[in-house]
Coordinates of C-alpha atoms in Angstrom, one line a residue:
X1 CA 0.0 0.0 -0.1
X2 CA 1.5 3.3 -1.1
X3 CA 2.4 5.7 1.6
X4 CA 0.4 9.2 1.7
X5 CA 2.0 12.4 1.4
X6 CA 1.9 14.7 4.3
X7 CA 1.9 18.7 4.0
X8 CA 4.4 20.4 6.0
X9 CA 2.7 23.0 8.3
X10 CA 3.9 26.7 8.2
X11 CA 3.2 28.0 11.6
X12 CA 4.6 31.5 10.7
X13 CA 2.1 31.8 7.8
X14 CA -0.6 30.5 9.9
X15 CA 0.1 33.1 12.6
X16 CA 0.1 35.8 10.0
X17 CA -3.5 34.7 8.7
X18 CA -4.8 34.6 12.1
X19 CA -3.7 38.1 13.0
X20 CA -5.3 39.3 9.8
X21 CA -8.5 37.9 10.9
X22 CA -8.3 39.3 14.3
X23 CA -7.6 42.7 13.1
X24 CA -10.5 42.4 10.5
X25 CA -12.9 41.3 13.1
X26 CA -11.6 44.0 15.8
X27 CA -12.1 46.6 12.8
X28 CA -15.7 45.3 12.2
X29 CA -16.3 45.4 15.9
X30 CA -15.0 49.0 16.3
X31 CA -17.0 50.2 13.2
X32 CA -20.2 48.6 14.7
X33 CA -19.5 50.0 18.1
X34 CA -18.9 53.5 16.6
X35 CA -22.1 53.3 14.8
X36 CA -24.0 52.4 17.9
X37 CA -22.3 55.1 19.9
X38 CA -23.1 57.7 16.8
X39 CA -26.6 56.5 17.0
X40 CA -26.9 56.7 20.6
X41 CA -25.3 60.3 20.6
X42 CA -27.8 61.4 17.8
X43 CA -30.9 59.8 19.8
X44 CA -29.8 61.1 23.2
X45 CA -28.3 64.4 22.3
X46 CA -29.4 65.8 19.0
X47 CA -33.0 64.2 19.1
X48 CA -33.5 64.5 22.9
X49 CA -36.3 67.0 22.8
X50 CA -38.2 65.2 20.3
X51 CA -38.1 61.9 22.0
X52 CA -38.6 63.4 25.5
X53 CA -41.8 65.0 24.3
X54 CA -42.9 61.7 22.7
X55 CA -42.3 59.9 26.0
X56 CA -44.0 62.4 27.8
X57 CA -47.1 62.2 25.7
X58 CA -47.4 58.5 26.3
X59 CA -48.6 59.5 29.9
X60 CA -49.5 63.1 29.8
X61 CA -52.6 64.4 27.7
X62 CA -53.5 67.8 26.9
X63 CA -57.2 68.4 27.2
X64 CA -59.4 71.4 26.5
X65 CA -61.4 72.9 29.1
X66 CA -64.8 74.2 28.0
X67 CA -65.7 77.7 29.2
X68 CA -69.3 78.1 31.0
X69 CA -71.7 80.1 28.6
X70 CA -72.7 83.5 29.8
X71 CA -76.2 83.6 31.2
X72 CA -78.8 85.6 29.8
X73 CA -81.4 87.6 32.2
X74 CA -84.2 90.2 31.5
X75 CA -83.8 93.8 32.8
X76 CA -84.8 92.9 36.2
X77 CA -82.3 89.9 36.5
X78 CA -84.8 87.1 36.0
X79 CA -83.0 84.2 34.3
X80 CA -83.6 83.5 30.6
X81 CA -80.9 81.2 29.8
X82 CA -78.6 79.4 32.3
X83 CA -76.3 76.3 32.6
X84 CA -77.1 73.2 34.5
X85 CA -74.9 70.3 35.3
X86 CA -75.1 67.2 33.0
X87 CA -73.3 64.1 32.1
X88 CA -71.7 63.6 28.8
X89 CA -69.8 60.5 27.1
X90 CA -66.7 61.2 25.6
X91 CA -64.5 58.8 23.4
X92 CA -60.9 59.1 22.6
X93 CA -60.2 57.0 19.4
X94 CA -56.6 56.1 19.7
X95 CA -57.4 54.6 23.1
X96 CA -60.2 52.5 21.6
X97 CA -58.9 49.1 20.4
X98 CA -62.2 48.1 18.5
X99 CA -64.3 51.0 17.8
X100 CA -67.3 49.1 16.4
X101 CA -67.4 46.6 19.3
X102 CA -67.3 49.3 21.7
X103 CA -70.2 51.3 20.1
X104 CA -72.2 47.9 20.1
X105 CA -71.4 47.6 23.8
X106 CA -72.2 51.0 24.6
X107 CA -75.8 51.0 22.9
X108 CA -76.6 48.2 25.4
X109 CA -76.1 50.7 28.2
X110 CA -77.0 54.1 26.9
X111 CA -79.0 55.4 24.2
X112 CA -77.1 56.2 21.1
X113 CA -79.3 57.8 18.2
X114 CA -78.1 57.6 14.6
X115 CA -77.6 61.2 14.9
X116 CA -74.9 60.7 17.7
X117 CA -73.0 58.2 15.6
X118 CA -73.0 60.5 12.5
X119 CA -71.7 63.3 14.7
X120 CA -68.9 61.3 16.0
X121 CA -67.9 60.0 12.4
X122 CA -67.9 63.7 11.4
X123 CA -65.5 64.6 14.4
X124 CA -63.2 61.7 13.7
X125 CA -62.5 63.1 10.4
X126 CA -61.7 66.5 11.5
X127 CA -60.1 66.0 15.0
X128 CA -56.8 64.4 15.8
X129 CA -57.0 60.9 17.1
X130 CA -55.7 61.7 20.5
X131 CA -58.5 64.3 21.2
X132 CA -61.5 63.2 23.3
X133 CA -64.6 63.5 21.2
X134 CA -68.2 63.9 22.4
X135 CA -70.2 60.9 21.6
X136 CA -73.4 61.7 23.7
X137 CA -74.5 64.5 25.8
X138 CA -76.9 64.8 28.6
X139 CA -77.3 61.3 29.8
X140 CA -79.7 60.7 32.5
X141 CA -78.8 59.3 36.0
X142 CA -79.8 55.8 35.1
X143 CA -77.6 55.9 32.0
X144 CA -74.7 57.5 33.8
X145 CA -74.9 54.9 36.6
X146 CA -75.1 51.8 34.2
X147 CA -72.0 53.2 32.4
X148 CA -70.1 53.8 35.5
X149 CA -70.4 50.1 36.6
X150 CA -69.2 48.8 33.2
X151 CA -66.6 51.4 32.7
X152 CA -63.7 48.9 32.8
X153 CA -65.0 47.3 29.7
X154 CA -64.9 50.3 27.6
X155 CA -61.2 51.6 27.4
X156 CA -60.9 55.0 25.9
X157 CA -64.5 55.8 26.9
X158 CA -65.1 58.2 29.9
X159 CA -68.0 59.8 31.7
X160 CA -67.4 63.4 32.3
X161 CA -69.6 66.2 34.0
X162 CA -70.3 69.1 31.9
X163 CA -72.5 72.3 31.8
X164 CA -75.7 72.3 29.4
X165 CA -77.8 75.1 28.3
X166 CA -81.3 75.4 29.7
X167 CA -84.2 77.9 29.2
X168 CA -86.1 78.1 32.2
X169 CA -89.2 79.9 30.5
X170 CA -89.0 77.6 27.5
X171 CA -91.6 78.8 24.9
X172 CA -92.1 82.2 26.6
X173 CA -88.7 83.4 25.2
X174 CA -88.0 81.0 22.5
X175 CA -88.0 83.3 19.5
X176 CA -86.1 86.2 21.0
X177 CA -83.5 84.5 23.3
X178 CA -83.1 81.7 20.7
X179 CA -81.3 78.6 21.4
X180 CA -77.9 76.9 21.1
X181 CA -77.5 73.7 19.0
X182 CA -74.7 71.2 17.9
X183 CA -72.0 72.6 15.6
X184 CA -72.9 71.0 12.2
X185 CA -70.4 70.1 9.6
X186 CA -70.7 73.2 7.6
X187 CA -70.1 75.3 10.8
X188 CA -67.4 73.0 11.9
X189 CA -65.0 74.5 9.3
X190 CA -65.1 78.1 10.7
X191 CA -66.0 77.3 14.3
X192 CA -63.7 79.0 16.9
X193 CA -62.0 77.0 19.7
X194 CA -64.6 77.7 22.0
X195 CA -67.3 76.4 19.9
X196 CA -65.3 73.3 19.1
X197 CA -64.6 72.7 22.9
X198 CA -68.4 73.2 23.8
X199 CA -69.5 71.5 20.7
X200 CA -72.4 74.0 20.4
X201 CA -73.3 77.5 18.8
X202 CA -75.9 79.9 19.0
X203 CA -78.5 78.9 16.3
X204 CA -81.0 81.6 16.7
X205 CA -82.0 84.9 18.5
X206 CA -79.8 86.7 21.0
X207 CA -77.8 83.4 21.4
X208 CA -76.9 83.8 17.7
X209 CA -76.3 87.6 17.7
X210 CA -74.0 87.5 20.6
X211 CA -72.5 84.1 20.3
X212 CA -69.0 85.3 20.6
X213 CA -69.6 87.3 23.8
X214 CA -71.5 84.4 25.5
X215 CA -69.0 81.7 24.4
X216 CA -66.2 82.7 26.7
X217 CA -62.6 81.5 26.3
X218 CA -61.3 78.1 26.5
X219 CA -58.9 76.6 29.1
X220 CA -56.3 73.9 29.1
X221 CA -55.2 71.2 31.4
X222 CA -52.5 68.4 31.5
X223 CA -53.6 65.1 32.6
X224 CA -51.7 62.0 33.6
X225 CA -53.2 59.0 32.1
X226 CA -52.6 55.1 32.2
X227 CA -52.1 52.8 29.2
X228 CA -55.9 52.6 28.5
X229 CA -56.3 56.3 28.5
X230 CA -57.9 56.6 31.9
X231 CA -57.2 59.9 33.8
X232 CA -55.0 59.5 36.9
X233 CA -54.3 63.1 38.0
X234 CA -54.2 66.8 36.7
X235 CA -50.9 68.1 36.6
X236 CA -51.4 71.6 35.2
X237 CA -54.4 73.7 34.6
X238 CA -55.1 76.9 32.8
X239 CA -58.7 78.0 33.7
X240 CA -61.4 78.8 31.2
X241 CA -62.8 82.2 31.3
X242 CA -66.7 82.1 31.4
X243 CA -68.7 83.9 28.6
X244 CA -70.0 87.5 29.2
X245 CA -73.3 87.5 31.1
X246 CA -76.2 89.5 29.0
X247 CA -78.9 91.6 30.6
X248 CA -81.6 92.2 28.2
X249 CA -83.8 95.3 27.9
X250 CA -86.7 92.6 27.7
X251 CA -89.1 92.5 30.8
X252 CA -90.2 89.1 31.4
X253 CA -93.5 90.1 33.2
X254 CA -94.5 92.2 30.1
X255 CA -93.5 89.4 28.0
X256 CA -95.7 87.0 29.9
X257 CA -98.6 89.6 29.7
X258 CA -98.3 89.9 26.0
X259 CA -98.2 86.1 25.4
X260 CA -101.3 85.8 27.8
X261 CA -103.1 88.5 26.0
X262 CA -102.9 86.7 22.9
X263 CA -104.4 83.6 24.5
X264 CA -103.1 81.2 22.2
X265 CA -104.1 82.9 18.9
X266 CA -101.5 83.1 16.1
X267 CA -99.8 86.5 16.1
X268 CA -97.3 88.9 17.4
X269 CA -96.8 91.6 19.9
X270 CA -93.7 94.0 19.9
X271 CA -93.2 96.8 22.7
X272 CA -90.7 99.5 22.5
X273 CA -89.6 102.3 24.7
X274 CA -89.8 105.2 22.2
X275 CA -87.3 107.1 24.1
X276 CA -84.3 105.1 23.4
X277 CA -85.5 102.0 21.4
X278 CA -85.3 99.4 24.1
X279 CA -87.3 96.1 23.3
X280 CA -89.6 95.7 26.2
X281 CA -91.4 92.7 24.8
X282 CA -91.3 90.6 21.6
X283 CA -93.7 87.6 21.4
X284 CA -94.5 85.5 18.6
X285 CA -97.3 82.8 18.9
X286 CA -97.4 80.0 18.4
X287 CA -94.2 78.9 19.9
X288 CA -91.9 76.0 20.8
X289 CA -89.8 74.6 23.6
X290 CA -86.2 75.7 22.7
X291 CA -84.6 73.0 25.2
X292 CA -85.5 70.4 22.5
X293 CA -82.6 71.9 20.2
X294 CA -79.9 72.0 23.0
X295 CA -78.6 68.3 22.8
X296 CA -79.5 68.0 19.2
X297 CA -83.1 67.8 18.4
X298 CA -84.4 64.2 17.4
X299 CA -85.7 63.7 13.9
X300 CA -89.4 62.9 15.1
X301 CA -89.6 66.0 17.0
X302 CA -88.2 68.1 14.3
X303 CA -90.5 66.8 11.7
X304 CA -93.4 67.5 14.1
X305 CA -92.4 71.1 14.3
X306 CA -91.9 71.5 10.6
X307 CA -95.2 70.1 9.6
X308 CA -97.3 71.8 12.0
X309 CA -99.7 73.9 10.2
X310 CA -99.5 76.6 12.9
X311 CA -95.6 77.1 12.1
X312 CA -94.4 77.5 15.5
X313 CA -90.7 77.8 14.4
X314 CA -91.6 80.8 12.5
X315 CA -91.0 84.3 14.1
X316 CA -93.9 86.5 13.4
X317 CA -92.6 89.5 15.2
X318 CA -89.4 89.6 13.0
X319 CA -90.1 87.5 10.1
X320 CA -93.8 87.6 9.4
X321 CA -94.9 89.8 6.6
X322 CA -98.4 91.3 6.5
X323 CA -100.2 94.1 4.8
X324 CA -100.0 96.9 7.3
X325 CA -103.6 97.9 6.7
X326 CA -104.9 101.2 8.2
X327 CA -102.1 101.3 10.5
X328 CA -100.2 103.4 8.0
X329 CA -103.0 106.1 7.8
X330 CA -101.3 108.1 10.4
X331 CA -98.1 108.0 8.5
X332 CA -100.0 108.8 5.2
X333 CA -101.7 112.0 6.9
X334 CA -98.3 113.1 7.9
X335 CA -97.0 112.6 4.3
X336 CA -99.8 114.8 3.0
X337 CA -99.1 117.5 5.6
X338 CA -95.3 117.8 5.1
X339 CA -95.7 117.7 1.3
X340 CA -98.1 120.3 1.5
X341 CA -100.7 118.1 -0.4
X342 CA -103.3 118.6 2.0
X343 CA -104.4 120.8 5.0
X344 CA -106.0 119.4 8.1
X345 CA -109.4 121.1 7.2
X346 CA -109.6 120.0 3.6
X347 CA -112.7 118.0 3.2
X348 CA -113.6 115.1 1.0
X349 CA -116.9 113.4 0.5
X350 CA -117.1 109.8 1.3
X351 CA -120.4 107.9 -0.1
X352 CA -118.8 104.6 0.9
X353 CA -116.8 104.4 -2.2
X354 CA -114.3 106.1 -4.6
X355 CA -114.0 106.3 -8.1
X356 CA -110.6 107.0 -10.1
X357 CA -111.4 109.5 -12.9
X358 CA -113.9 108.0 -15.3
X359 CA -113.2 104.4 -14.6
X360 CA -116.4 102.3 -13.7
X361 CA -114.7 100.5 -11.0
X362 CA -115.6 101.6 -7.4
X363 CA -113.1 101.2 -4.6
X364 CA -115.1 100.7 -1.5
X365 CA -114.8 102.1 2.0
X366 CA -114.9 99.7 5.0
X367 CA -118.1 101.6 6.0
X368 CA -120.8 100.8 3.2
X369 CA -122.9 103.7 3.8
X370 CA -120.2 106.1 3.9
X371 CA -118.7 108.7 6.4
X372 CA -120.0 111.8 4.6
X373 CA -118.0 115.0 4.8
X374 CA -114.6 114.3 6.4
X375 CA -111.4 116.0 6.9
X376 CA -108.3 114.8 8.4
X377 CA -109.3 115.3 12.2
X378 CA -112.2 112.9 11.3
X379 CA -110.6 110.5 8.9
X380 CA -108.0 109.1 11.1
X381 CA -110.2 108.3 13.8
X382 CA -112.9 106.9 11.9
X383 CA -110.3 105.3 9.4
X384 CA -112.1 106.5 6.3
X385 CA -110.6 104.7 3.3
X386 CA -112.1 107.2 0.8
X387 CA -110.2 110.1 2.2
X388 CA -106.9 108.1 1.9
X389 CA -107.7 106.9 -1.4
X390 CA -108.0 110.5 -2.4
X391 CA -105.0 111.5 -0.4
X392 CA -102.9 108.6 -2.1
X393 CA -104.0 109.7 -5.7
X394 CA -102.8 113.3 -4.8
X395 CA -99.5 112.4 -3.3
X396 CA -98.6 109.6 -5.9
X397 CA -96.7 106.5 -5.3
X398 CA -93.3 107.7 -5.4
X399 CA -93.9 110.4 -3.0
X400 CA -95.8 108.2 -0.7
X401 CA -92.7 105.8 -0.8
X402 CA -90.3 108.5 0.1
X403 CA -92.4 109.6 2.9
X404 CA -93.4 106.1 4.5
X405 CA -89.7 105.1 4.2
X406 CA -88.6 107.6 6.7
X407 CA -90.6 105.6 9.2
X408 CA -88.7 102.5 8.5
X409 CA -91.2 100.6 6.2
X410 CA -89.6 98.5 3.5
X411 CA -86.2 98.3 5.3
X412 CA -84.5 96.5 8.0
X413 CA -84.9 98.1 11.4
X414 CA -81.4 96.9 12.4
X415 CA -82.4 95.3 15.5
X416 CA -79.7 93.1 17.1
X417 CA -81.3 89.7 16.2
X418 CA -80.6 87.5 13.2
X419 CA -83.1 87.0 10.4
X420 CA -85.0 90.0 10.2
X421 CA -87.0 90.5 7.0
X422 CA -87.5 94.0 5.3
X423 CA -90.9 93.7 3.7
X424 CA -92.0 95.6 0.8
X425 CA -92.7 99.4 0.4
X426 CA -93.7 99.6 -3.3
X427 CA -92.9 102.1 -5.8
X428 CA -92.5 102.5 -9.6
X429 CA -89.0 101.5 -9.5
X430 CA -89.7 98.5 -7.1
X431 CA -92.4 97.1 -9.6
X432 CA -90.3 97.8 -12.5
X433 CA -87.3 95.9 -11.0
X434 CA -89.0 93.1 -9.3
X435 CA -92.0 92.4 -11.3
X436 CA -91.0 93.8 -14.7
X437 CA -94.3 95.6 -15.0
X438 CA -95.5 99.4 -14.9
X439 CA -97.3 100.9 -12.2
X440 CA -101.1 101.4 -12.5
X441 CA -103.0 104.3 -10.8
X442 CA -105.5 101.9 -9.1
X443 CA -102.5 100.4 -7.2
X444 CA -101.8 103.7 -5.7
X445 CA -105.0 103.7 -4.2
X446 CA -104.7 100.2 -2.5
X447 CA -101.0 101.3 -1.3
X448 CA -102.7 104.3 0.2
X449 CA -104.7 102.2 2.8
X450 CA -101.6 99.7 3.4
X451 CA -103.0 97.0 1.0
X452 CA -101.9 96.0 -2.3
X453 CA -98.1 95.1 -2.6
X454 CA -97.5 96.6 0.9
X455 CA -95.9 94.2 3.7
X456 CA -94.2 94.8 7.1
X457 CA -93.5 93.0 10.1
X458 CA -94.9 93.7 13.6
X459 CA -91.5 95.0 14.5
X460 CA -91.4 97.5 11.8
X461 CA -94.9 98.8 12.7
X462 CA -93.9 99.1 16.4
X463 CA -90.8 101.0 15.3
X464 CA -93.0 103.4 13.0
X465 CA -95.4 104.0 16.1
X466 CA -92.5 104.8 18.3
X467 CA -91.2 107.4 15.8
X468 CA -94.6 109.0 15.9
X469 CA -94.6 108.8 19.8
X470 CA -91.1 110.3 19.9
X471 CA -91.7 112.8 17.1
X472 CA -88.9 111.2 14.8
X473 CA -86.2 110.6 17.5
X474 CA -86.4 106.8 18.4
X475 CA -83.1 105.2 17.6
X476 CA -82.3 101.5 16.5
X477 CA -84.3 99.2 18.6
X478 CA -82.0 97.1 20.8
X479 CA -82.4 93.8 23.0
X480 CA -78.9 94.2 24.7
X481 CA -78.1 97.9 26.0
X482 CA -74.7 99.4 25.4
X483 CA -71.8 99.1 26.0
X484 CA -72.0 95.4 25.2
X485 CA -74.8 95.6 22.6
X486 CA -74.4 96.8 19.1
X487 CA -74.2 100.5 18.5
X488 CA -77.4 102.5 19.1
X489 CA -78.0 104.8 15.9
X490 CA -80.7 107.2 15.1
X491 CA -82.5 106.5 11.7
X492 CA -80.5 107.6 8.7
X493 CA -83.4 109.6 7.3
X494 CA -85.8 110.1 10.2
X495 CA -89.3 111.7 9.5
X496 CA -89.3 115.5 9.7
X497 CA -92.2 117.8 10.5
X498 CA -93.2 120.8 12.3
X499 CA -94.5 120.7 16.0
X500 CA -98.2 121.4 14.6
X501 CA -98.0 118.6 12.0
X502 CA -96.9 116.2 14.5
X503 CA -99.5 117.3 16.9
X504 CA -102.2 116.9 14.2
X505 CA -101.4 113.4 13.5
X506 CA -101.0 112.8 17.3
X507 CA -104.3 114.2 17.8
X508 CA -105.9 111.9 15.3
X509 CA -104.5 108.9 16.9
X510 CA -105.6 110.1 20.4
X511 CA -109.2 110.4 18.8
X512 CA -109.0 106.9 17.7
X513 CA -109.2 105.6 21.4
X514 CA -111.4 108.7 22.4
X515 CA -115.3 108.6 22.2
X516 CA -116.3 107.9 18.6
X517 CA -113.0 106.4 17.5
X518 CA -112.6 102.9 16.2
X519 CA -110.8 101.7 19.3
X520 CA -112.8 103.5 22.1
X521 CA -114.2 100.4 23.6
X522 CA -110.9 98.8 24.1
X523 CA -109.4 101.6 26.2
X524 CA -112.3 103.8 27.3
X525 CA -111.7 103.2 31.1
X526 CA -107.8 103.3 31.1
X527 CA -106.5 105.3 33.9
X528 CA -103.8 106.7 31.3
X529 CA -104.1 108.5 28.1
X530 CA -103.0 106.9 24.8
X531 CA -103.1 107.2 21.1
X532 CA -103.6 104.3 18.6
X533 CA -104.7 103.2 15.3
X534 CA -106.6 100.0 14.3
X535 CA -106.2 98.0 11.0
X536 CA -107.3 95.0 9.3
X537 CA -105.1 93.3 6.7
X538 CA -107.1 91.6 3.9
X539 CA -105.7 87.9 3.3
X540 CA -107.2 87.4 -0.1
X541 CA -109.0 89.7 -2.7
X542 CA -112.6 90.2 -2.5
X543 CA -115.0 91.3 -5.2
X544 CA -116.0 95.0 -5.1
X545 CA -119.7 94.2 -5.6
X546 CA -121.4 95.0 -2.2
X547 CA -123.1 91.7 -1.8
X548 CA -119.6 89.9 -1.9
X549 CA -118.0 92.0 0.9
X550 CA -119.8 90.1 3.8
X551 CA -119.7 86.6 2.5
X552 CA -118.6 83.6 4.9
X553 CA -115.1 82.6 4.3
X554 CA -112.8 79.9 5.6
X555 CA -111.1 80.8 9.0
X556 CA -107.8 80.9 7.5
X557 CA -108.9 83.5 4.9
X558 CA -110.3 85.9 7.5
X559 CA -108.6 89.6 7.8
X560 CA -105.6 89.9 9.9
X561 CA -106.3 92.2 12.9
X562 CA -103.9 94.9 13.7
X563 CA -103.5 97.7 16.2
X564 CA -100.7 100.1 17.1
X565 CA -100.5 102.4 20.2
X566 CA -98.5 104.5 22.7
X567 CA -99.0 105.8 26.0
X568 CA -99.1 107.9 28.0
X569 CA -100.1 110.4 25.4
X570 CA -98.5 113.2 26.9
X571 CA -95.1 111.7 27.5
X572 CA -95.0 108.2 25.7
X573 CA -93.0 105.4 27.6
X574 CA -94.2 102.5 25.6
X575 CA -95.2 102.0 21.9
X576 CA -96.5 98.8 20.7
X577 CA -97.8 96.8 17.6
X578 CA -100.2 93.8 17.9
X579 CA -101.0 91.5 15.1
X580 CA -103.6 88.8 15.3
X581 CA -103.7 86.3 12.3
X582 CA -107.3 85.9 11.1
X583 CA -108.5 88.1 13.8
X584 CA -111.1 90.0 11.6
X585 CA -111.3 93.1 13.6
X586 CA -108.4 95.5 14.5
X587 CA -110.8 97.2 17.3
X588 CA -112.3 94.0 18.5
X589 CA -109.5 91.6 18.6
X590 CA -106.0 93.3 18.3
X591 CA -106.7 96.4 20.4
X592 CA -108.0 94.5 23.6
X593 CA -104.6 92.6 23.4
X594 CA -102.8 96.1 23.5
X595 CA -104.8 97.2 26.3
X596 CA -103.8 94.2 28.6
X597 CA -99.9 95.1 27.5
X598 CA -100.3 98.7 28.1
X599 CA -102.0 97.9 31.5
X600 CA -99.2 95.6 32.5
X601 CA -96.5 98.1 31.8
X602 CA -98.1 101.4 32.9
X603 CA -99.8 99.9 36.1
X604 CA -97.7 96.9 36.9
X605 CA -94.2 95.9 38.1
X606 CA -92.8 97.2 34.6
X607 CA -93.7 101.0 35.2
X608 CA -92.1 100.7 38.7

């Protein structure tokens, strides 16, 4: 068997190879160690602030503290809007492991409406995941107790004590005070930090006009939380500043008196102080409970309000447009005097109708047998249509428009409430612009007695009455007095007349409530002097034939009843306008309402 060859070992070469490998390994170890040291230095030194903050945020959460909304009171300090304690359910998305399962579990304990879930989805799209979002407000005590027992099963969900808006007088002040509601998706884009924190915003009335003042300013706090997001302790807090309280010019007792006087009939009452424009009362009937809207009104309740034929959501004082009827006759009389179109002693014969030129059409007076020979002193208290037909013809529609616009008709009063409508004070230019038609002479006659295209709000009529009472000096009507309220300003073009001309018109209105006047029975035994004017607003056109004027019509087609008044006559402290829908008679329906309101103010607590 041949012998195997053996390789001769070279210890020196092996030693050199070993040393090379050791050097290479040490170099690699040094490189890796250097990289680790460099990385450690980068994290510990360069990025220290960033990661220290991230670590801090693992256990510390910043929370917004919602401010308490400012309360609203009447002129005597009676609460109209307050804040009451309530329970709310909050959810922090990043601390909820399974949102769908969590919501299903919560629905077994508390009532979650579709609107609540939609709202949560909207907030999740617009808010960071670490922010606590409102899931449900205004839990009752049983719901709060059920959740508290099962709290450990819902990481990321917590029960908090909040303040919610409450209106102690509910429907009585619903239209004027307004209400707050949840911020919707459209409003969320422009919502302030305060509105986001409280999740509510003023939706109507004073709540909307002065929302910025009522909201207050948010506060912030740092809270230590555990791994499930449960709060352990508060580390730091910056207190929220509550909203500014508002004291309105409104008198709650007078508001109640006006509502009571309407006795459930659809209509409106507005009372102003002619000396400074303070809104003393503003009632619209029928009304609604504003507390329904605070936490988000249910679909059923909202549909019930929308489909109600009596339209309780409509503010008839601010947005209800009605023909002013004969209530504009004192203003027409002043227009005739200031334009030198008539003198107080000029007479017109009233046979019960008026004919324009050779036209066969007869424009009837409300008194079929006519008033006979009338001048201004008799035409205003007797409300003779024929006299004012003739005056309208002599003035012409454009001069009528210019004169009546000085009393604020056809324009916004500028009251510090949202949603006011201006109504219509027609002119040739208005008809050409809006209806693309020419003006006809017969339309001037209808406009002269407050019919035709004329429409006005109850607030406008109250303001016009206040201007007569103050002889043109009543400023813009205001619910919130200065300095907090909007600036009070005089009318841009107030009515201007001589002292004698003002006195002639005032005497005519005083005669309305005196023996022989159309409203004498309503105020005959009043212990104060007053001035007023009745009116009826035609709901639909009647034939001019005499036998059609008194025919039976459906209740909703009956004339609206109006009455304007101010008192005391010598030194007016209140001016008002009353509208009763389908009330038929200004003297028989609206004037008695005004009497009760005047009594409440001049003889009751308000006067004191």
